[in-house]
Every structure is written in C-alpha cells, then in structure tokens.
mmCIF file of C-alpha atoms and ligand atoms in Angstrom:
data_model
loop_
_atom_site.group_PDB
_atom_site.id
_atom_site.type_symbol
_atom_site.label_atom_id
_atom_site.label_comp_id
_atom_site.label_asym_id
_atom_site.label_seq_id
_atom_site.Cartn_x
_atom_site.Cartn_y
_atom_site.Cartn_z
ATOM 1 C CA MET A 27 -16.920 12.744 -23.242
ATOM 2 C CA ALA A 28 -13.551 13.581 -22.214
ATOM 3 C CA ASN A 29 -11.467 15.855 -19.914
ATOM 4 C CA ARG A 30 -13.908 16.164 -17.082
ATOM 5 C CA LEU A 31 -10.923 15.454 -14.640
ATOM 6 C CA THR A 32 -8.094 17.349 -16.730
ATOM 7 C CA ASN A 33 -5.576 19.009 -14.278
ATOM 8 C CA LYS A 34 -6.633 16.691 -11.193
ATOM 9 C CA ILE A 35 -4.899 14.010 -9.485
ATOM 10 C CA ALA A 36 -6.638 11.175 -7.893
ATOM 11 C CA ILE A 37 -6.480 8.332 -5.213
ATOM 12 C CA ILE A 38 -8.711 5.676 -5.637
ATOM 13 C CA THR A 39 -8.261 2.507 -2.945
ATOM 14 C CA GLY A 40 -9.581 -0.875 -3.293
ATOM 15 C CA ALA A 41 -8.368 -0.243 -7.339
ATOM 16 C CA ALA A 42 -7.246 -3.806 -8.141
ATOM 17 C CA ARG A 43 -10.140 -4.947 -9.456
ATOM 18 C CA GLY A 44 -14.084 -4.506 -9.614
ATOM 19 C CA ILE A 45 -16.015 -0.665 -9.390
ATOM 20 C CA GLY A 46 -12.298 0.921 -8.285
ATOM 21 C CA ALA A 47 -10.431 -0.467 -11.071
ATOM 22 C CA LYS A 48 -13.027 0.529 -13.642
ATOM 23 C CA SER A 49 -13.371 3.879 -11.963
ATOM 24 C CA ALA A 50 -9.602 4.135 -12.275
ATOM 25 C CA GLN A 51 -9.509 3.900 -16.050
ATOM 26 C CA LEU A 52 -12.444 6.557 -16.484
ATOM 27 C CA PHE A 53 -10.950 9.120 -14.258
ATOM 28 C CA ALA A 54 -7.709 8.622 -16.341
ATOM 29 C CA GLN A 55 -9.621 8.656 -19.584
ATOM 30 C CA GLU A 56 -11.209 11.804 -18.205
ATOM 31 C CA GLY A 57 -8.044 13.584 -17.776
ATOM 32 C CA ALA A 58 -6.649 12.668 -14.102
ATOM 33 C CA ALA A 59 -3.794 11.245 -13.004
ATOM 34 C CA VAL A 60 -4.348 8.409 -11.307
ATOM 35 C CA ALA A 61 -2.666 6.402 -8.027
ATOM 36 C CA THR A 62 -4.379 3.029 -7.676
ATOM 37 C CA TRP A 63 -4.287 2.016 -3.976
ATOM 38 C CA ASP A 64 -4.549 -1.775 -2.683
ATOM 39 C CA VAL A 65 -2.907 -4.810 -0.923
ATOM 40 C CA ASN A 66 -3.602 -6.698 -4.462
ATOM 41 C CA VAL A 67 -0.207 -5.707 -5.894
ATOM 42 C CA GLU A 68 -0.053 -7.544 -8.876
ATOM 43 C CA ARG A 69 -3.778 -6.595 -10.193
ATOM 44 C CA GLY A 70 -3.663 -3.208 -8.870
ATOM 45 C CA GLN A 71 -0.056 -2.544 -10.802
ATOM 46 C CA ALA A 72 -1.507 -4.033 -13.960
ATOM 47 C CA VAL A 73 -4.623 -1.800 -13.730
ATOM 48 C CA ALA A 74 -2.194 1.523 -13.548
ATOM 49 C CA ASP A 75 0.168 -0.038 -16.245
ATOM 50 C CA ALA A 76 -2.909 -0.406 -18.810
ATOM 51 C CA ILE A 77 -3.773 3.094 -18.081
ATOM 52 C CA GLN A 78 -0.363 4.137 -18.931
ATOM 53 C CA ALA A 79 -0.514 1.762 -22.083
ATOM 54 C CA ASP A 80 -3.745 3.825 -23.223
ATOM 55 C CA GLY A 81 -1.622 6.723 -23.241
ATOM 56 C CA GLY A 82 -2.883 7.768 -19.548
ATOM 57 C CA THR A 83 -0.767 8.645 -16.121
ATOM 58 C CA ALA A 84 -1.393 6.229 -13.352
ATOM 59 C CA MET A 85 0.825 4.986 -10.427
ATOM 60 C CA PHE A 86 0.307 2.162 -8.149
ATOM 61 C CA CYS A 87 0.965 2.485 -4.510
ATOM 62 C CA GLN A 88 0.884 -1.114 -2.048
ATOM 63 C CA CYS A 89 -1.353 0.233 0.598
ATOM 64 C CA ASP A 90 -3.290 -1.713 3.334
ATOM 65 C CA VAL A 91 -6.157 1.128 3.822
ATOM 66 C CA THR A 92 -6.189 -0.039 7.777
ATOM 67 C CA ASP A 93 -2.781 0.502 8.559
ATOM 68 C CA ALA A 94 -1.937 4.265 9.120
ATOM 69 C CA ALA A 95 2.047 3.952 8.187
ATOM 70 C CA GLN A 96 1.136 2.304 4.768
ATOM 71 C CA ILE A 97 -1.292 5.320 4.286
ATOM 72 C CA GLU A 98 1.423 7.969 4.775
ATOM 73 C CA ASN A 99 4.045 6.273 2.706
ATOM 74 C CA ALA A 100 1.570 5.966 -0.149
ATOM 75 C CA ALA A 101 0.145 9.315 -0.054
ATOM 76 C CA ALA A 102 4.078 10.657 0.250
ATOM 77 C CA GLU A 103 4.627 8.472 -2.699
ATOM 78 C CA VAL A 104 1.608 10.253 -4.627
ATOM 79 C CA VAL A 105 2.893 13.754 -4.023
ATOM 80 C CA LYS A 106 6.347 12.970 -5.383
ATOM 81 C CA GLU A 107 5.004 11.124 -8.341
ATOM 82 C CA LEU A 108 1.783 12.809 -9.451
ATOM 83 C CA GLY A 109 1.654 15.957 -7.518
ATOM 84 C CA THR A 110 -0.969 17.141 -4.909
ATOM 85 C CA PRO A 111 -4.181 15.046 -4.820
ATOM 86 C CA ASN A 112 -7.482 16.829 -5.165
ATOM 87 C CA ILE A 113 -9.553 13.612 -5.759
ATOM 88 C CA LEU A 114 -9.849 10.919 -2.896
ATOM 89 C CA PHE A 115 -12.036 7.771 -3.733
ATOM 90 C CA ASN A 116 -12.321 5.985 -0.733
ATOM 91 C CA ASN A 117 -13.820 2.933 -2.509
ATOM 92 C CA ALA A 118 -11.849 -0.190 -0.560
ATOM 93 C CA GLY A 119 -14.248 -2.424 1.123
ATOM 94 C CA ILE A 120 -14.862 -5.897 2.324
ATOM 95 C CA ALA A 121 -18.213 -7.925 2.518
ATOM 96 C CA VAL A 122 -18.812 -9.990 5.930
ATOM 97 C CA VAL A 123 -21.814 -12.090 5.376
ATOM 98 C CA GLY A 124 -23.608 -13.745 8.135
ATOM 99 C CA GLU A 125 -26.225 -13.203 10.791
ATOM 100 C CA LEU A 126 -25.281 -11.183 14.158
ATOM 101 C CA GLU A 127 -25.087 -14.736 16.202
ATOM 102 C CA GLU A 128 -23.161 -16.405 13.541
ATOM 103 C CA ILE A 129 -20.334 -13.853 12.960
ATOM 104 C CA SER A 130 -16.966 -13.926 14.842
ATOM 105 C CA GLU A 131 -16.135 -10.693 16.791
ATOM 106 C CA ALA A 132 -12.999 -10.716 14.839
ATOM 107 C CA ASP A 133 -14.805 -10.702 11.632
ATOM 108 C CA TRP A 134 -17.051 -7.947 12.968
ATOM 109 C CA ASP A 135 -14.114 -5.848 13.626
ATOM 110 C CA ARG A 136 -12.773 -6.466 10.269
ATOM 111 C CA GLN A 137 -15.657 -5.145 8.654
ATOM 112 C CA TYR A 138 -15.473 -1.923 10.451
ATOM 113 C CA ALA A 139 -11.509 -1.357 9.939
ATOM 114 C CA VAL A 140 -11.830 -1.731 6.158
ATOM 115 C CA ASN A 141 -15.132 -0.253 5.177
ATOM 116 C CA VAL A 142 -15.214 2.186 7.926
ATOM 117 C CA LYS A 143 -12.184 3.256 9.901
ATOM 118 C CA SER A 144 -10.210 3.093 6.519
ATOM 119 C CA ILE A 145 -11.911 6.512 5.850
ATOM 120 C CA TYR A 146 -11.054 7.831 8.817
ATOM 121 C CA LEU A 147 -7.104 7.095 8.397
ATOM 122 C CA VAL A 148 -6.593 7.947 4.875
ATOM 123 C CA SER A 149 -8.857 11.057 4.706
ATOM 124 C CA ARG A 150 -6.754 12.353 7.729
ATOM 125 C CA ALA A 151 -3.730 11.844 5.977
ATOM 126 C CA ILE A 152 -5.217 13.273 2.284
ATOM 127 C CA ILE A 153 -7.157 16.263 3.885
ATOM 128 C CA PRO A 154 -4.196 18.142 4.614
ATOM 129 C CA LEU A 155 -2.659 18.023 1.008
ATOM 130 C CA MET A 156 -6.061 18.532 -0.831
ATOM 131 C CA ARG A 157 -6.168 21.832 1.670
ATOM 132 C CA GLU A 158 -2.973 22.948 0.682
ATOM 133 C CA ALA A 159 -4.225 21.987 -2.935
ATOM 134 C CA GLY A 160 -6.939 24.651 -2.648
ATOM 135 C CA GLY A 161 -9.778 21.898 -2.075
ATOM 136 C CA GLY A 162 -10.655 18.802 -4.096
ATOM 137 C CA SER A 163 -13.735 15.891 -3.620
ATOM 138 C CA ILE A 164 -13.613 12.762 -1.614
ATOM 139 C CA ILE A 165 -16.104 10.269 -2.524
ATOM 140 C CA ASN A 166 -16.898 7.609 -0.160
ATOM 141 C CA MET A 167 -18.059 4.155 -1.071
ATOM 142 C CA ALA A 168 -21.266 3.228 0.757
ATOM 143 C CA SER A 169 -24.278 1.489 -0.451
ATOM 144 C CA GLU A 170 -27.828 0.935 -0.911
ATOM 145 C CA SER A 171 -27.847 -1.453 1.775
ATOM 146 C CA ALA A 172 -27.043 1.460 4.309
ATOM 147 C CA PHE A 173 -31.178 2.025 3.804
ATOM 148 C CA VAL A 174 -32.484 -1.162 4.648
ATOM 149 C CA GLY A 175 -32.312 -4.149 6.618
ATOM 150 C CA PHE A 176 -30.566 -7.255 5.602
ATOM 151 C CA PRO A 177 -30.366 -9.998 8.050
ATOM 152 C CA MET A 178 -27.664 -12.038 6.684
ATOM 153 C CA HIS A 179 -25.683 -9.032 6.189
ATOM 154 C CA PRO A 180 -25.844 -6.709 9.745
ATOM 155 C CA ALA A 181 -21.937 -5.866 9.628
ATOM 156 C CA TYR A 182 -21.906 -4.980 6.383
ATOM 157 C CA THR A 183 -25.054 -2.870 5.983
ATOM 158 C CA SER A 184 -24.315 -1.367 9.523
ATOM 159 C CA SER A 185 -20.788 -0.530 8.072
ATOM 160 C CA LYS A 186 -21.964 1.260 5.170
ATOM 161 C CA ALA A 187 -25.080 3.442 7.208
ATOM 162 C CA ALA A 188 -21.667 4.850 9.372
ATOM 163 C CA VAL A 189 -20.036 5.605 5.900
ATOM 164 C CA VAL A 190 -23.264 7.496 5.042
ATOM 165 C CA HIS A 191 -23.088 9.376 8.103
ATOM 166 C CA LEU A 192 -19.269 10.132 8.568
ATOM 167 C CA THR A 193 -19.661 11.745 5.263
ATOM 168 C CA ARG A 194 -21.952 14.158 6.319
ATOM 169 C CA SER A 195 -19.727 15.043 9.308
ATOM 170 C CA MET A 196 -16.822 15.518 7.124
ATOM 171 C CA ALA A 197 -18.875 17.651 4.324
ATOM 172 C CA VAL A 198 -20.091 20.395 7.008
ATOM 173 C CA ARG A 199 -16.654 20.280 8.467
ATOM 174 C CA TYR A 200 -14.507 20.466 5.824
ATOM 175 C CA ALA A 201 -16.771 22.827 3.476
ATOM 176 C CA ALA A 202 -14.885 26.132 4.405
ATOM 177 C CA ASP A 203 -11.822 24.497 3.108
ATOM 178 C CA ASN A 204 -13.351 24.185 -0.318
ATOM 179 C CA ILE A 205 -13.408 20.120 0.002
ATOM 180 C CA ARG A 206 -16.930 18.177 -1.084
ATOM 181 C CA VAL A 207 -17.768 14.789 0.443
ATOM 182 C CA ASN A 208 -20.275 12.838 -0.784
ATOM 183 C CA SER A 209 -21.028 8.945 -0.263
ATOM 184 C CA LEU A 210 -21.881 6.606 -3.323
ATOM 185 C CA CYS A 211 -24.690 3.965 -3.178
ATOM 186 C CA PRO A 212 -24.913 1.495 -5.485
ATOM 187 C CA GLY A 213 -27.745 -1.146 -5.465
ATOM 188 C CA THR A 214 -25.892 -4.884 -6.579
ATOM 189 C CA ILE A 215 -22.920 -5.047 -8.649
ATOM 190 C CA ASN A 216 -21.480 -7.260 -11.133
ATOM 191 C CA THR A 217 -18.029 -7.845 -9.732
ATOM 192 C CA GLU A 218 -15.876 -10.489 -8.203
ATOM 193 C CA LEU A 219 -17.078 -9.521 -4.799
ATOM 194 C CA TYR A 220 -20.280 -10.325 -5.726
ATOM 195 C CA GLN A 221 -19.377 -13.415 -7.719
ATOM 196 C CA GLU A 222 -17.862 -14.485 -4.531
ATOM 197 C CA PHE A 223 -20.590 -13.643 -2.191
ATOM 198 C CA LEU A 224 -23.141 -15.892 -4.965
ATOM 199 C CA ALA A 225 -20.206 -18.925 -4.631
ATOM 200 C CA GLN A 226 -20.706 -19.152 -0.709
ATOM 201 C CA GLN A 227 -24.710 -19.478 -1.387
ATOM 202 C CA PRO A 228 -26.113 -23.005 -1.561
ATOM 203 C CA ASP A 229 -28.067 -21.976 -4.713
ATOM 204 C CA PRO A 230 -26.048 -19.334 -6.364
ATOM 205 C CA GLY A 231 -27.998 -19.376 -9.524
ATOM 206 C CA ALA A 232 -31.460 -18.861 -7.697
ATOM 207 C CA ILE A 233 -29.837 -16.495 -5.374
ATOM 208 C CA ASN A 234 -28.594 -14.377 -8.297
ATOM 209 C CA ARG A 235 -32.136 -14.419 -9.560
ATOM 210 C CA GLU A 236 -33.671 -13.564 -6.579
ATOM 211 C CA ILE A 237 -31.498 -10.227 -6.069
ATOM 212 C CA GLU A 238 -31.522 -9.633 -9.883
ATOM 213 C CA ALA A 239 -35.765 -9.265 -9.456
ATOM 214 C CA MET A 240 -35.408 -7.141 -6.547
ATOM 215 C CA HIS A 241 -33.857 -4.279 -8.775
ATOM 216 C CA PRO A 242 -35.975 -2.957 -11.446
ATOM 217 C CA LEU A 243 -33.362 -2.231 -13.479
ATOM 218 C CA GLY A 244 -31.638 -5.468 -12.498
ATOM 219 C CA ILE A 245 -27.975 -5.598 -11.158
ATOM 220 C CA GLY A 246 -25.284 -3.199 -12.420
ATOM 221 C CA GLU A 247 -21.917 -3.130 -14.036
ATOM 222 C CA PRO A 248 -18.912 -1.415 -12.739
ATOM 223 C CA LYS A 249 -18.940 1.525 -15.001
ATOM 224 C CA ASP A 250 -22.241 2.249 -13.778
ATOM 225 C CA ILE A 251 -20.954 2.960 -10.570
ATOM 226 C CA ALA A 252 -17.830 4.242 -11.752
ATOM 227 C CA TRP A 253 -19.487 7.097 -14.054
ATOM 228 C CA ALA A 254 -21.245 8.172 -11.031
ATOM 229 C CA ALA A 255 -17.719 8.622 -9.378
ATOM 230 C CA VAL A 256 -16.327 10.602 -11.969
ATOM 231 C CA TYR A 257 -19.557 12.865 -11.679
ATOM 232 C CA LEU A 258 -18.764 13.531 -7.873
ATOM 233 C CA ALA A 259 -14.907 13.662 -8.650
ATOM 234 C CA SER A 260 -15.290 16.380 -11.280
ATOM 235 C CA ASP A 261 -16.555 20.143 -10.857
ATOM 236 C CA GLU A 262 -20.011 19.140 -12.331
ATOM 237 C CA SER A 263 -21.065 18.275 -9.150
ATOM 238 C CA ARG A 264 -19.838 21.525 -7.027
ATOM 239 C CA TYR A 265 -23.181 22.326 -5.308
ATOM 240 C CA MET A 266 -22.947 18.724 -3.681
ATOM 241 C CA THR A 267 -21.925 17.719 -0.428
ATOM 242 C CA GLY A 268 -22.944 15.456 2.321
ATOM 243 C CA ALA A 269 -25.110 13.675 -0.365
ATOM 244 C CA PRO A 270 -25.688 9.782 -0.213
ATOM 245 C CA MET A 271 -25.958 9.353 -4.176
ATOM 246 C CA LEU A 272 -28.067 6.489 -4.630
ATOM 247 C CA VAL A 273 -27.238 4.431 -7.851
ATOM 248 C CA GLU A 274 -29.168 1.367 -7.135
ATOM 249 C CA GLY A 275 -31.082 0.528 -10.017
ATOM 250 C CA GLY A 276 -34.743 1.430 -8.299
ATOM 251 C CA ILE A 277 -34.408 -1.149 -5.371
ATOM 252 C CA LEU A 278 -35.145 1.057 -2.744
ATOM 253 C CA SER A 279 -38.121 2.495 -4.878
ATOM 254 C CA ARG A 280 -40.091 -0.779 -4.285
HETATM 255 P P1 NAD B 302 -14.223 -6.193 -5.165
HETATM 256 O O1 NAD B 302 -13.847 -7.096 -4.073
HETATM 257 O O2 NAD B 302 -14.168 -6.716 -6.578
HETATM 258 O O3 NAD B 302 -13.030 -5.039 -4.881
HETATM 259 C C1 NAD B 302 -12.607 -4.149 -3.841
HETATM 260 C C2 NAD B 302 -11.440 -4.131 -3.697
HETATM 261 O O4 NAD B 302 -10.985 -3.675 -2.588
HETATM 262 C C3 NAD B 302 -10.013 -5.308 -3.967
HETATM 263 O O5 NAD B 302 -9.252 -4.823 -4.950
HETATM 264 C C4 NAD B 302 -9.456 -5.668 -2.662
HETATM 265 O O6 NAD B 302 -8.326 -6.081 -2.785
HETATM 266 C C5 NAD B 302 -9.333 -3.844 -2.085
HETATM 267 N N1 NAD B 302 -8.952 -4.009 -0.667
HETATM 268 C C6 NAD B 302 -9.843 -4.953 0.288
HETATM 269 N N2 NAD B 302 -9.602 -4.613 1.421
HETATM 270 C C7 NAD B 302 -8.351 -3.945 1.078
HETATM 271 C C8 NAD B 302 -7.280 -3.005 2.055
HETATM 272 N N3 NAD B 302 -7.484 -3.417 3.393
HETATM 273 N N4 NAD B 302 -6.782 -2.428 1.614
HETATM 274 C C9 NAD B 302 -7.043 -2.155 0.133
HETATM 275 N N5 NAD B 302 -7.416 -2.778 -0.441
HETATM 276 C C10 NAD B 302 -8.652 -3.376 -0.237
HETATM 277 O O7 NAD B 302 -15.320 -5.334 -4.954
HETATM 278 P P2 NAD B 302 -15.908 -4.556 -5.608
HETATM 279 O O8 NAD B 302 -17.590 -4.947 -5.826
HETATM 280 O O9 NAD B 302 -15.630 -3.646 -6.686
HETATM 281 O O10 NAD B 302 -16.709 -3.347 -4.455
HETATM 282 C C11 NAD B 302 -16.151 -1.949 -4.297
HETATM 283 C C12 NAD B 302 -16.595 -1.138 -3.269
HETATM 284 O O11 NAD B 302 -18.199 -1.027 -3.589
HETATM 285 C C13 NAD B 302 -16.829 -1.605 -1.700
HETATM 286 O O12 NAD B 302 -16.658 -0.845 -0.851
HETATM 287 C C14 NAD B 302 -17.971 -2.373 -1.949
HETATM 288 O O13 NAD B 302 -18.475 -2.625 -0.267
HETATM 289 C C15 NAD B 302 -19.203 -1.014 -2.341
HETATM 290 N N6 NAD B 302 -20.231 -1.780 -3.098
HETATM 291 C C16 NAD B 302 -20.199 -2.998 -3.814
HETATM 292 C C17 NAD B 302 -20.998 -3.617 -4.290
HETATM 293 C C18 NAD B 302 -21.299 -4.440 -5.273
HETATM 294 O O14 NAD B 302 -22.615 -4.940 -5.468
HETATM 295 N N7 NAD B 302 -20.234 -5.201 -5.815
HETATM 296 C C19 NAD B 302 -22.483 -2.821 -3.983
HETATM 297 C C20 NAD B 302 -22.211 -1.787 -2.845
HETATM 298 C C21 NAD B 302 -21.439 -1.280 -2.619
#
C-alpha cells in the first residue's frame, strides 16, 4: 500500500516517540508531508530527519501543545514550509498515575492541560487553515480507558473520556466545513510511556502479565494504532465523523 495520503499535509503532535513517531513515519510513507510537533527537540527532529532520509517530506516544530503562542508559531512555520495543513493528529498526551486522594492538584491540572486543553488550543489554530484548504481530518487521541473505570488513573481516564466527547461536539460543528473529527481509542500499546508506567510499579513483570491477560489480543504495538490513524486521516474514512474508533485488542469485549 502507498499513496493513501498523497497531496496531504499533516501535523502530528507528540511525534518524537511512540505512537506519534510511528504515525509520522507511516503518514509520510503514504505520501503526506508531515510536521512533527513535540517538546522533545532532539527526538522530534530525528523523526523528521529519518523521514527525509527515506525520501519523504517532513519538518520538525518545537511546540508545547499547552502554549497558545508556541502553537501559533508552529502553525505559521508549517504553512510557510509545507503549505496549508489538512490533517491534524492531536496525539500528544501524558499519563498521571495515582488514586484520586493521592494525586496533587498541580498534576490533575497538568493532566487536563496536556490531554484535553491542548486539543482545543491546537484545533483552534488549525481549523481556520483547514477551512481555507477546503476541509480536512482531525484525529484526537483518546483511549479505551475512556469507557471503563480504573481506580489508579482517575485523572487520565476522565481526561480521555473528555476527548471522546469533545470530538463529538467538534464533529457536529465542523461537518459543514468538510472537516471530519474522530477519536482514536487504543488498548495498551508497548511504548516508552507504557514502560515508564511499568517501571513505577512494585512488580513490573507481574503487572505487565496482568495487563496483557486483560486484552484478548495481548499488548499492541505502535503500528497497530498508526495504521488506524492513516485510515482516519485518509479519504477512505470519508463517511466517519464523531466516532470513537476502538483499536484495543478486544479488552472492552470482556
Ligand atoms: P509517549 O510518551 O511515548 O509519546 C508521547 C509524546 O508526546 C512524547 O514524544 C512527548 O514528548 C510528547 N508530549 C508530551 N507532552 C507534550 C506537550 N505538552 N507538548 C508537545 N508534546 C508533548 O506516549 P505514547 O504511548 O506514544 O502515547 C501517545 C498518545 O496515545 C497519548 O495521548 C496517550 O495517552 C495515548 N495512548 C497511549 C496508550 C499506550 O498504551 N501507550 C494507550 C492509549 C492511549
């Protein structure tokens, strides 16, 4: 497969590693010009460089997606270097672990700033450009944990539920502008985020086995989610909007 995203210009936030980095690689492989946005300059630049070395088109923008001024600057850089974007993958996210009575107010606010408010801030900057481009596709990163309670992650899971519902409101509002908006809901994916979570556990091996057993298809890989993002970004999903797309190894069927 190739060329599913030819002539598309994509912004992927949180693209320095994990699902975002794999998505950048696959979007470029499918013909999109890709802007990787991240706070991690070295690795965000390396992802863009690797795409260029493979013959694709990519650029890196240093951008904290909780900072409106940095977002405006990064958007302007993309328009100047690549053109008007018509794909936005709001992928950047962090995971605050801890029960409701344990986590600090600052951590709660940071969780919502990175996982939810950033989608408002980045979309607010990019939607006028997409409209100018004649439409586009926005993918908001949620999680299977938007649909079930997890005692150890109330801030994270509720932030992802907010993403699912924010997506619905955006989808209804922007359909007339030919802008589709869907959320992507992965199960557990083996990334550095997941490895960092495991490292905080008293017995990482036991927790890993427990989480693996919860998913009928086991733990996923970044490409499992990146291919779903390619589909949502492409015109193949032209009749989908407002949908929470589950790619969760069957965990919610239990
Ligand atoms: P990751 O930590 O490997 O990558 C996240 C990237 O986001 C990093 O490069 C990080 O630097 C960047 N980032 C963090 N805060 C940022 C900010 N303020 N501004 C710009 N960039 C920022 O994580 P991942 O596992 O690849 O997860 C990516 C997304 O998928 C997240 O939204 C996560 O919640 C979601 N998700 C992950 C899993 C999983 O099991 N890994 C499951 C469901 C959903």
